[in-house]
Amino acid sequence: MKKDDGMTEPHRTGQAKPTASRSVVRAMILATVPVLLLVQLLASAGVEVSSFWSQIRQLDARIARVADSRAELIAEPLWKMRYEQVTSVLNEIMHDESIAAATVYDDTGVAIASVVARSTGQAVAEVSRPIKYSNGNMAVQAGRIAIAYSYSSLYADTGSRLMLLVVVGVLATFATVVAMRISANIFIGRPLAAMMSAIQRSKRDGRAYPADVRSSNEFGQLARAFNAMQHTTSGALDRLGHMASHDPLTGLPNRRSLTERLVVLSSDAGAHDALVAFCFIDLDDFKGINDTFGHDAGDKFLVHISERLRSAVEPEDWVARLGGDEFVVIRPEVTDEATAQAFARRLLDAISEPIRLHDKLVMPRASIGLAVRHADDPELSHLPALADIALYHAKSKAPGTVAVLDEALQREYRRSRDLELAIPAGFAEAQFEVWYQSQVDLETQGVVCLEALIRWRHPEHGVIGPGEFLPLIERSGNNARLTRYVLTGACRALQRLAAAGKPHIRIAINLPPSELADHSLAGEIRETCARFGVAASSLELEITEGSLINNIASASETLRRLRRLGATIALDDFGTGYSSLAHLRRFPLDKVKIDKAFISEIPASAEDKAIVGVIASLADTLGLILIAEGIERAEQAQAMREIGVRFGQGYLYQRPQPLDAVLQWLDGRKAGESPVFADSPSVVPEFAA
């Protein structure tokens, strides 16, 4: 039989003879060895080129390391505006002949320090690194450093040789490409073309087609292996399709299948009044399972849950795992919302059966967000997002329950999301306002302190109370920013009080728990007070019991630093936590504010009077000043005086108001008006303290 270049067929005689295998690698080497020899002669020149680029990379890396190290050294002086020290650090790197200049910019992009070592006629490279300042829980970008440097010395050494190497390299490459092109076409191109043709036909028809390659070399062997593989292609494709649409751990459909399922439900909608129930399930504290028993046990736990969901549904229902600890169950037909809720509760009951992990019984708990829509509803494709809104409500309000999506819940979610997204604008546009409520001496009725309370004057929603937006502030990571905002407002208020002839009135600020872990807080308060020209001793810092007990070590250190500034430390809402005055004696406290829950029923409640009396006795023993919160009636104030409580705060005296209104009220008291403000109309919308 006639031979066709690289594709041959064994000779057929009366008896088959073994044929020698012709190596593709050996044939390629024989065809290209002259060119390879030529390239070998040029190897030394290639080394020079490699050396040049190596030097370039080394210079780039060295300058980058210099920039990183200078950024770390400059971070603190830049943040604290010690620009002479910044310039000094820059001067230290100017001895490097490669460095032409260095500049430091602050966080607004303004150059605050620049050093030029030498001018150069050649182009320079530049490396820039951010300057990050971190202290405790605070991490900010203070600015950036830019270093300009030159490759002139490298160019001078290798410029002439580089051109020669380029010319030689082009010629050698051209020769190699020609030789490789000829040999590759003979030994590789034609066999591959035959196999590609078989693959394309298989893709087009979905059937197996053999590759027509008859050579005896490695490509002939590959073609025979390819032909054998074709017989199993169909089954393998089916398995791959299943893997793409199903969760590998539980075998349930995955998130990709969910989209397809919703399309099917929408297209197969039956009666107009048929309802689809969508249950979005999230396991409560699944992270605790992983942390306690390990991830292998966590996987076993998820498999148990998936099996329970399968067994709890009907054949027409659909169960999927979206990832992590999130599952979905769809019931395509329910009669009404009550039936859907009952179905969701049955799912909760099935999940809640104990599971044994490492010989211990674990009680699974889950929350379910339920959304019910008509099968022909245009919002059917939005069911996952709608049910997720209900799930968010369930987990935040009552974990372990079923929450049903309704109009009120959607409005609440949209309002919450709108407010959370508007927080940056609220700070930028000064929509947050600091209001004040007075603390009075129960004996003299004189105002001794004003507690700073935050309000949000939203351009669309009006004045919003802190109970609604403070959780959003905390979740968005803006606690520290809000504290600094209130601190600045309080210092301005102290300025105005002093100008109004009331320098004896102090300002109380509430500190969130996260601030007690920030050891830089004392320094920032000192700097802010100095900037406004007010004394830190005019500030009273209020903290809660929980923030102390949860951060004992860091809280103690932070409080001591604040005390050294002269600030007064007050324990807010005492009695609502889980500690006692005796337990808290280790902390540097000055005042204790009795929670209004113990005041509201006095004097009618003898029990509350007894509790307040015990607190007063313990406070006197520990040398602490008492303040009663929530005083609204004159008889409550009289009872506090009889018990021995010196100071009070509440609507009986004054409601929270902006500073202008408070100053006006204080001027009225000075002019002889009644010290009790409760019966006077409020000039702005009011909220509880």
XYZ file of C-alpha atoms in Angstrom, residues 17-633:
617
model
C 4.641 -8.517 10.867
C 5.321 -6.174 13.810
C 6.241 -2.698 12.636
C 8.749 -0.435 14.294
C 7.243 2.630 15.967
C 8.493 5.871 14.473
C 8.916 8.456 17.251
C 7.427 11.908 16.598
C 9.938 13.409 19.033
C 12.873 11.787 17.169
C 11.591 12.965 13.792
C 11.178 16.515 15.100
C 14.712 16.532 16.511
C 16.213 15.310 13.208
C 14.361 18.010 11.292
C 15.316 20.899 13.552
C 18.788 19.942 14.813
C 20.638 22.365 12.466
C 18.572 25.253 13.736
C 19.026 24.156 17.347
C 22.774 24.107 16.810
C 22.624 27.674 15.540
C 20.582 28.717 18.562
C 23.158 27.047 20.805
C 25.811 29.391 19.404
C 23.652 32.335 20.343
C 23.034 31.136 23.905
C 25.704 33.381 25.351
C 24.012 36.398 23.830
C 20.733 35.257 25.320
C 22.330 35.132 28.739
C 23.224 38.795 28.402
C 19.620 39.690 27.637
C 18.398 37.597 30.540
C 20.897 39.309 32.819
C 19.704 42.729 31.703
C 16.058 42.001 32.481
C 17.040 40.363 35.721
C 18.760 43.590 36.744
C 15.665 45.568 35.751
C 13.437 43.341 37.888
C 15.839 43.479 40.793
C 15.874 47.278 40.621
C 12.055 47.396 40.466
C 11.774 45.003 43.408
C 14.358 46.913 45.438
C 12.625 50.253 44.911
C 9.251 48.629 45.768
C 10.712 47.338 49.033
C 12.086 50.785 49.784
C 8.622 52.291 49.152
C 6.954 49.701 51.417
C 9.427 50.234 54.234
C 9.190 54.045 53.980
C 5.370 53.826 53.941
C 5.461 51.978 57.277
C 7.892 54.481 58.817
C 5.941 57.487 57.537
C 2.431 56.248 58.487
C 2.359 57.543 62.061
C 4.082 60.927 61.532
C 1.966 61.560 58.421
C -1.294 60.794 60.276
C -0.170 63.023 63.152
C 0.986 65.765 60.713
C 4.638 65.705 61.762
C 5.818 66.664 58.301
C 9.422 67.439 59.302
C 9.815 63.812 60.337
C 8.266 62.722 57.024
C 10.838 64.793 55.097
C 13.628 63.379 57.236
C 12.579 59.835 56.345
C 12.576 60.742 52.649
C 16.084 62.224 52.865
C 17.412 58.908 54.162
C 16.775 57.160 50.844
C 18.304 59.836 48.622
C 21.778 58.264 48.814
C 20.568 55.614 46.367
C 21.910 56.654 42.931
C 18.928 55.118 41.174
C 16.376 57.267 43.046
C 15.672 60.631 41.425
C 12.883 61.957 43.665
C 10.363 60.998 46.346
C 7.044 62.596 47.269
C 4.505 61.953 50.051
C 0.829 62.859 49.574
C -1.763 63.079 52.334
C -5.201 61.425 52.157
C -6.610 64.342 50.120
C -3.961 63.963 47.403
C -1.972 67.054 48.415
C 1.837 66.700 48.345
C 3.138 67.472 51.826
C 6.783 66.449 51.425
C 8.986 66.146 48.330
C 12.700 65.523 47.903
C 14.589 65.679 44.576
C 18.036 64.102 44.522
C 19.059 64.783 40.939
C 17.627 65.592 37.557
C 17.839 63.130 34.713
C 17.303 63.519 31.026
C 16.002 59.981 30.635
C 12.561 58.696 31.488
C 12.064 57.570 35.054
C 9.862 54.890 36.515
C 7.668 55.462 39.501
C 6.405 53.213 42.248
C 3.539 54.267 44.493
C 2.413 52.678 47.721
C -0.504 53.529 50.026
C 0.387 54.686 53.510
C -1.870 52.914 55.982
C -2.116 53.935 59.610
C -3.496 51.413 62.078
C -3.955 51.778 65.810
C -6.107 49.326 67.702
C -9.437 48.935 65.922
C -8.869 51.893 63.666
C -7.293 51.417 60.228
C -7.219 54.278 57.748
C -5.345 55.195 54.590
C -3.316 58.252 55.565
C -1.967 58.945 52.082
C 0.585 57.513 49.683
C 4.305 57.678 48.848
C 5.671 57.918 45.300
C 9.328 57.228 44.395
C 10.764 58.076 40.966
C 13.857 56.198 39.839
C 15.901 55.787 36.646
C 17.219 52.868 34.594
C 19.897 55.065 33.012
C 22.853 53.137 34.413
C 21.443 49.838 33.125
C 20.696 51.315 29.725
C 24.223 52.715 29.458
C 25.790 49.299 30.130
C 23.633 47.182 27.865
C 22.248 49.503 25.163
C 24.698 48.683 22.399
C 24.622 44.957 23.074
C 20.829 44.890 23.197
C 20.451 45.969 19.568
C 22.823 43.271 18.384
C 20.974 40.649 20.420
C 17.652 41.759 18.939
C 18.911 41.379 15.354
C 20.444 37.967 16.013
C 17.358 36.849 17.943
C 15.013 37.805 15.088
C 17.059 35.840 12.571
C 17.312 32.787 14.819
C 13.610 32.906 15.601
C 12.701 33.134 11.931
C 14.812 30.112 11.087
C 13.359 28.118 13.982
C 9.780 29.002 13.045
C 10.302 27.896 9.433
C 11.773 24.567 10.492
C 9.161 23.955 13.183
C 6.343 24.897 10.822
C 7.406 22.359 8.224
C 7.992 19.522 10.667
C 4.906 20.286 12.787
C 2.670 20.231 9.748
C 3.988 16.827 8.714
C 4.114 15.085 12.065
C 1.500 16.932 14.151
C -0.834 19.083 12.046
C -2.323 16.410 9.799
C -3.028 13.840 12.564
C -4.554 16.550 14.767
C -6.726 17.748 11.905
C -8.107 14.245 11.521
C -8.927 14.021 15.225
C -10.470 17.520 15.292
C -12.694 16.563 12.384
C -13.939 13.546 14.342
C -14.579 15.735 17.414
C -16.544 18.358 15.450
C -18.729 15.694 13.846
C -19.382 14.171 17.268
C -20.392 17.575 18.669
C -22.675 18.204 15.722
C -24.464 14.849 15.673
C -23.992 13.704 19.260
C -22.586 10.379 18.044
C -19.119 8.851 18.222
C -16.919 9.190 15.120
C -13.481 7.553 14.898
C -10.420 9.586 13.934
C -8.934 8.419 10.596
C -5.227 8.359 11.548
C -3.199 5.354 10.378
C 0.349 6.334 11.365
C 2.350 4.034 13.632
C 3.881 6.771 15.802
C 2.573 8.272 19.037
C -0.254 10.085 17.234
C -1.444 6.812 15.804
C -1.559 5.413 19.355
C -3.347 8.549 20.542
C -5.944 8.212 17.789
C -6.678 4.616 18.757
C -7.076 5.670 22.392
C -9.359 8.501 21.288
C -11.517 6.127 19.299
C -11.847 3.834 22.311
C -12.813 6.785 24.484
C -15.628 7.770 22.133
C -17.640 4.772 23.290
C -17.912 6.213 26.798
C -18.419 9.854 25.819
C -22.197 9.890 26.027
C -22.283 8.533 29.577
C -19.565 10.907 30.720
C -21.437 13.918 29.335
C -24.552 12.878 31.192
C -22.615 12.651 34.446
C -21.020 16.057 33.870
C -24.421 17.603 33.251
C -25.698 16.192 36.530
C -22.663 17.512 38.424
C -23.158 21.009 36.981
C -26.731 21.217 38.227
C -26.495 19.362 41.566
C -24.757 19.846 44.894
C -21.887 17.329 45.189
C -22.322 16.884 48.972
C -26.053 16.257 49.295
C -26.987 15.366 45.720
C -29.727 18.033 45.780
C -30.235 20.485 42.908
C -28.100 23.596 43.249
C -28.540 27.355 42.684
C -28.185 26.961 38.916
C -31.096 24.515 38.877
C -33.230 26.942 40.904
C -33.380 29.464 38.063
C -34.387 26.742 35.620
C -37.012 25.447 38.044
C -38.658 28.862 38.406
C -38.841 29.167 34.621
C -40.543 25.766 34.435
C -43.027 26.725 37.185
C -43.902 29.939 35.385
C -44.414 28.228 32.026
C -46.378 25.317 33.525
C -48.731 27.531 35.545
C -52.033 25.761 36.054
C -55.188 27.389 37.413
C -55.113 31.156 37.842
C -55.709 30.884 41.592
C -52.956 28.257 42.131
C -50.286 29.403 44.603
C -46.592 28.561 44.756
C -44.982 28.346 48.222
C -41.257 29.194 48.331
C -39.448 28.315 51.574
C -35.975 29.812 52.075
C -34.309 27.836 54.896
C -31.200 28.930 56.816
C -29.735 26.799 59.608
C -29.191 28.714 62.866
C -25.652 28.617 64.315
C -24.288 26.197 61.730
C -20.912 27.874 62.234
C -21.025 26.644 65.837
C -21.439 23.069 64.561
C -18.328 23.412 62.386
C -16.325 25.092 65.135
C -17.296 22.500 67.752
C -17.249 19.238 65.816
C -15.145 20.023 62.732
C -15.998 20.447 59.063
C -16.369 16.711 58.392
C -19.067 16.544 61.042
C -20.568 19.716 59.582
C -20.844 18.007 56.179
C -22.475 15.005 57.817
C -24.894 17.388 59.532
C -25.865 18.950 56.191
C -26.432 15.527 54.635
C -28.770 14.640 57.539
C -30.731 17.854 57.001
C -31.044 17.220 53.253
C -32.337 13.700 53.871
C -34.932 15.001 56.337
C -36.141 17.601 53.859
C -36.465 14.938 51.152
C -38.514 12.734 53.454
C -40.731 15.623 54.618
C -41.988 16.618 51.156
C -44.227 15.136 48.510
C -42.998 13.869 45.111
C -44.217 17.030 43.384
C -42.245 19.282 45.758
C -38.735 20.451 44.949
C -35.772 20.600 47.362
C -32.404 22.258 46.670
C -29.261 23.331 48.492
C -28.035 26.762 47.433
C -24.731 26.521 49.260
C -23.415 26.677 52.810
C -26.325 26.138 55.206
C -29.033 27.482 52.861
C -31.781 25.227 51.479
C -34.867 25.851 49.367
C -38.137 23.923 49.283
C -40.789 24.751 46.674
C -44.332 23.451 46.840
C -45.842 24.150 43.421
C -49.477 24.108 44.531
C -50.975 25.282 47.822
C -54.538 26.393 48.416
C -53.812 29.451 50.565
C -51.158 31.157 52.677
C -52.212 29.364 55.857
C -51.552 26.013 54.177
C -48.138 27.235 53.072
C -47.318 28.296 56.644
C -48.343 24.905 57.980
C -46.099 23.253 55.383
C -43.153 25.457 56.392
C -43.680 24.623 60.075
C -43.656 20.912 59.253
C -40.302 21.437 57.589
C -39.032 23.134 60.768
C -40.283 20.229 62.870
C -38.525 17.725 60.569
C -35.259 19.662 60.782
C -35.446 20.021 64.573
C -35.128 16.322 65.390
C -31.825 15.583 67.248
C -28.783 14.490 65.220
C -25.933 12.471 66.716
C -22.473 13.859 66.006
C -19.422 12.310 67.698
C -21.671 10.490 70.184
C -23.386 13.741 71.156
C -26.951 14.736 70.384
C -27.229 18.048 68.564
C -30.542 19.883 68.262
C -30.706 21.508 64.811
C -32.536 24.815 64.545
C -33.476 26.731 61.434
C -35.281 29.873 60.322
C -37.567 29.952 57.288
C -38.553 32.860 55.104
C -41.799 32.077 53.264
C -43.048 33.812 50.114
C -46.309 32.822 48.415
C -47.177 33.947 44.889
C -49.581 32.965 42.126
C -47.997 30.680 39.560
C -48.668 33.248 36.801
C -47.361 36.171 38.876
C -44.668 38.228 37.069
C -42.728 38.260 40.373
C -42.378 34.479 40.377
C -38.745 34.743 39.250
C -38.120 37.044 42.230
C -39.270 34.474 44.787
C -35.729 33.833 46.131
C -35.198 37.541 46.838
C -38.688 37.931 48.337
C -38.293 34.913 50.608
C -34.848 36.166 51.609
C -36.474 39.362 52.932
C -38.738 37.259 55.135
C -35.785 35.101 56.214
C -33.814 38.205 57.221
C -36.767 39.279 59.374
C -37.043 35.839 60.981
C -33.349 35.632 61.879
C -33.189 39.197 63.236
C -36.466 39.157 65.180
C -37.149 35.565 66.219
C -34.653 32.889 65.097
C -36.051 29.397 64.793
C -39.394 30.559 63.369
C -41.234 31.023 60.076
C -41.619 34.575 58.792
C -44.129 35.198 56.004
C -43.493 37.935 53.494
C -46.212 40.596 53.534
C -46.518 44.211 52.437
C -45.568 45.562 55.861
C -42.450 43.396 55.946
C -41.458 44.522 52.458
C -41.941 48.158 53.443
C -39.899 47.636 56.597
C -37.117 45.913 54.660
C -37.057 48.560 51.930
C -36.984 51.333 54.528
C -34.178 49.593 56.430
C -32.163 49.083 53.235
C -32.781 52.684 52.141
C -31.584 53.987 55.498
C -28.519 51.745 55.539
C -27.527 52.888 52.049
C -28.128 56.521 53.047
C -25.759 56.434 56.049
C -22.707 57.772 54.125
C -24.790 60.647 52.761
C -26.141 61.250 56.260
C -22.629 61.864 57.540
C -21.504 63.823 54.478
C -24.541 66.146 54.553
C -24.660 66.512 58.368
C -28.140 64.962 58.548
C -27.287 63.480 61.943
C -28.083 65.918 64.738
C -26.936 65.892 68.342
C -29.807 66.626 70.724
C -29.524 67.088 74.453
C -31.476 66.144 77.581
C -30.704 67.698 80.931
C -29.613 66.042 84.155
C -30.662 68.071 87.212
C -29.792 68.273 90.883
C -32.925 66.921 92.587
C -32.448 69.273 95.531
C -31.700 72.572 93.783
C -33.358 71.777 90.410
C -30.218 73.155 88.767
C -29.012 71.662 85.472
C -25.615 70.006 85.955
C -25.214 68.043 82.734
C -26.663 67.571 79.244
C -26.705 64.073 77.740
C -25.905 64.054 74.016
C -28.434 61.965 72.067
C -28.211 61.371 68.319
C -31.113 61.903 65.895
C -31.263 61.561 62.109
C -33.100 64.273 60.184
C -33.612 62.347 56.957
C -34.662 64.421 53.907
C -37.466 61.961 53.062
C -38.363 60.174 56.300
C -38.110 63.127 58.668
C -36.595 62.861 62.139
C -35.669 59.242 62.941
C -35.029 57.945 66.454
C -31.831 56.097 67.398
C -33.616 52.812 68.063
C -34.178 52.425 64.327
C -30.872 53.560 62.835
C -28.238 52.730 65.462
C -28.339 48.967 64.625
C -27.782 49.946 60.975
C -24.844 52.154 61.971
C -23.319 49.243 63.888
C -23.895 46.739 61.066
C -22.310 49.067 58.513
C -19.177 49.496 60.663
C -19.725 53.215 61.335
C -19.771 53.100 65.142
C -16.430 54.863 65.500
C -17.409 57.499 62.951
C -20.634 58.233 64.814
C -18.795 58.504 68.134
C -16.404 61.074 66.638
C -19.369 62.906 65.122
C -21.128 63.159 68.490
C -17.867 64.097 70.237
C -17.353 66.985 67.825
C -20.930 68.170 68.384
C -20.507 67.916 72.153
C -17.339 70.055 72.072
C -19.151 72.700 70.043
C -21.975 72.599 72.596
C -19.468 73.132 75.432
C -18.166 76.195 73.579
C -21.662 77.633 73.295
C -22.497 76.849 76.915
C -19.392 78.688 78.022
C -20.268 81.651 75.800
C -23.770 81.673 77.305
C -22.326 81.916 80.809
C -22.924 78.270 81.752
C -19.425 76.742 81.858
C -20.384 74.532 84.823
C -22.741 72.381 82.706
C -21.089 69.204 81.465
C -21.868 67.094 78.372
C -22.469 63.322 78.604
C -21.648 61.080 75.614
C -22.651 57.439 75.143
C -19.799 55.145 74.081
C -20.635 51.946 72.126
C -18.928 48.715 73.308
C -16.535 48.660 70.338
C -14.965 51.947 71.442
C -13.755 50.431 74.716
C -11.416 48.177 72.746
C -9.880 51.183 70.967
C -6.915 52.390 73.007
C -6.561 55.428 70.749
C -9.916 56.823 71.927
C -8.375 58.802 74.802
C -5.880 60.458 72.479
C -8.598 61.419 70.001
C -10.758 62.915 72.752
C -7.780 64.923 74.017
C -7.023 66.227 70.509
C -10.670 67.105 69.803
C -11.049 68.964 73.090
C -7.828 70.869 72.407
C -9.049 71.805 68.928
C -12.227 73.366 70.328
C -10.544 74.823 73.391
C -12.646 72.919 75.932
C -11.550 70.836 78.912
C -11.857 67.046 78.766
C -13.038 67.253 82.383
C -16.262 68.807 81.012
C -17.110 65.475 79.371
C -18.980 62.585 80.961
C -18.616 59.247 79.126
C -21.474 56.754 79.537
C -20.929 53.018 79.052
C -23.111 49.933 79.509
C -22.650 46.897 81.722
C -22.373 44.518 78.784
C -19.567 46.475 77.161
C -17.563 46.219 80.395
C -18.087 42.546 81.098
C -17.456 41.473 77.485
C -14.188 43.429 77.237
C -12.812 43.407 80.770
C -9.094 43.755 79.961
C -9.312 46.303 77.144
C -12.191 48.200 78.771
C -10.287 48.675 82.033
C -7.254 50.091 80.232
C -9.336 52.420 78.044
C -11.329 53.715 81.032
C -8.177 54.442 82.990
C -6.798 56.455 80.093
C -10.043 58.412 79.892
C -9.975 59.063 83.645
C -6.447 60.415 83.355
C -7.795 63.021 80.927
C -10.174 64.191 83.653
C -13.356 62.810 82.058
C -16.083 61.371 84.278
C -17.098 57.733 83.697
C -20.776 56.808 84.175
C -22.350 53.347 84.037
C -25.563 53.642 82.000
C -28.829 51.648 82.335
C -27.687 49.889 85.497
C -29.840 46.916 86.461
C -30.685 45.745 82.925
C -27.466 43.725 82.515
C -26.027 40.792 84.410
C -23.447 42.329 86.721
C -23.514 44.020 90.112
C -21.921 47.063 91.697
C -19.739 44.768 93.762
C -18.535 43.026 90.600
C -17.892 46.349 88.863
C -15.808 47.833 91.675
C -12.697 46.849 89.710
C -13.549 49.468 87.061
C -12.760 53.194 87.438
C -16.373 54.428 87.625
C -17.662 57.765 88.957
C -21.422 57.550 88.423
C -24.179 54.982 88.034
C -27.414 55.680 86.151
C -30.339 53.625 87.470
C -32.401 52.331 84.554
C -35.850 53.864 84.172
C -37.435 50.410 84.468
C -36.872 50.645 88.241
C -38.251 54.215 88.416
C -41.473 53.962 86.411
C -43.541 52.228 89.152
C -42.199 54.280 92.056
C -43.597 55.248 94.534
C -46.407 52.709 94.075
C -44.027 49.714 93.893
C -42.433 48.933 97.242
C -40.204 46.342 95.556
C -38.724 48.880 93.145
C -38.179 51.343 95.992
C -36.342 48.636 97.923
C -34.160 47.780 94.919
C -33.254 51.419 94.338
C -32.526 51.758 98.056
C -30.094 48.837 97.950
C -28.393 50.310 94.875
C -28.101 53.667 96.640
C -26.555 52.033 99.695
C -24.016 50.088 97.649
C -23.180 53.150 95.564
C -22.574 55.194 98.694
C -20.258 52.477 100.036
C -18.275 52.455 96.785
C -18.209 56.245 96.535
C -20.339 56.397 93.370
C -22.810 59.137 92.420
C -26.347 57.992 91.470
C -28.541 59.352 88.680
C -32.151 58.217 88.263
C -33.312 57.932 84.642
C -36.886 58.265 83.391
C -38.322 60.615 86.027
C -41.677 61.762 84.664
C -43.703 62.682 87.768
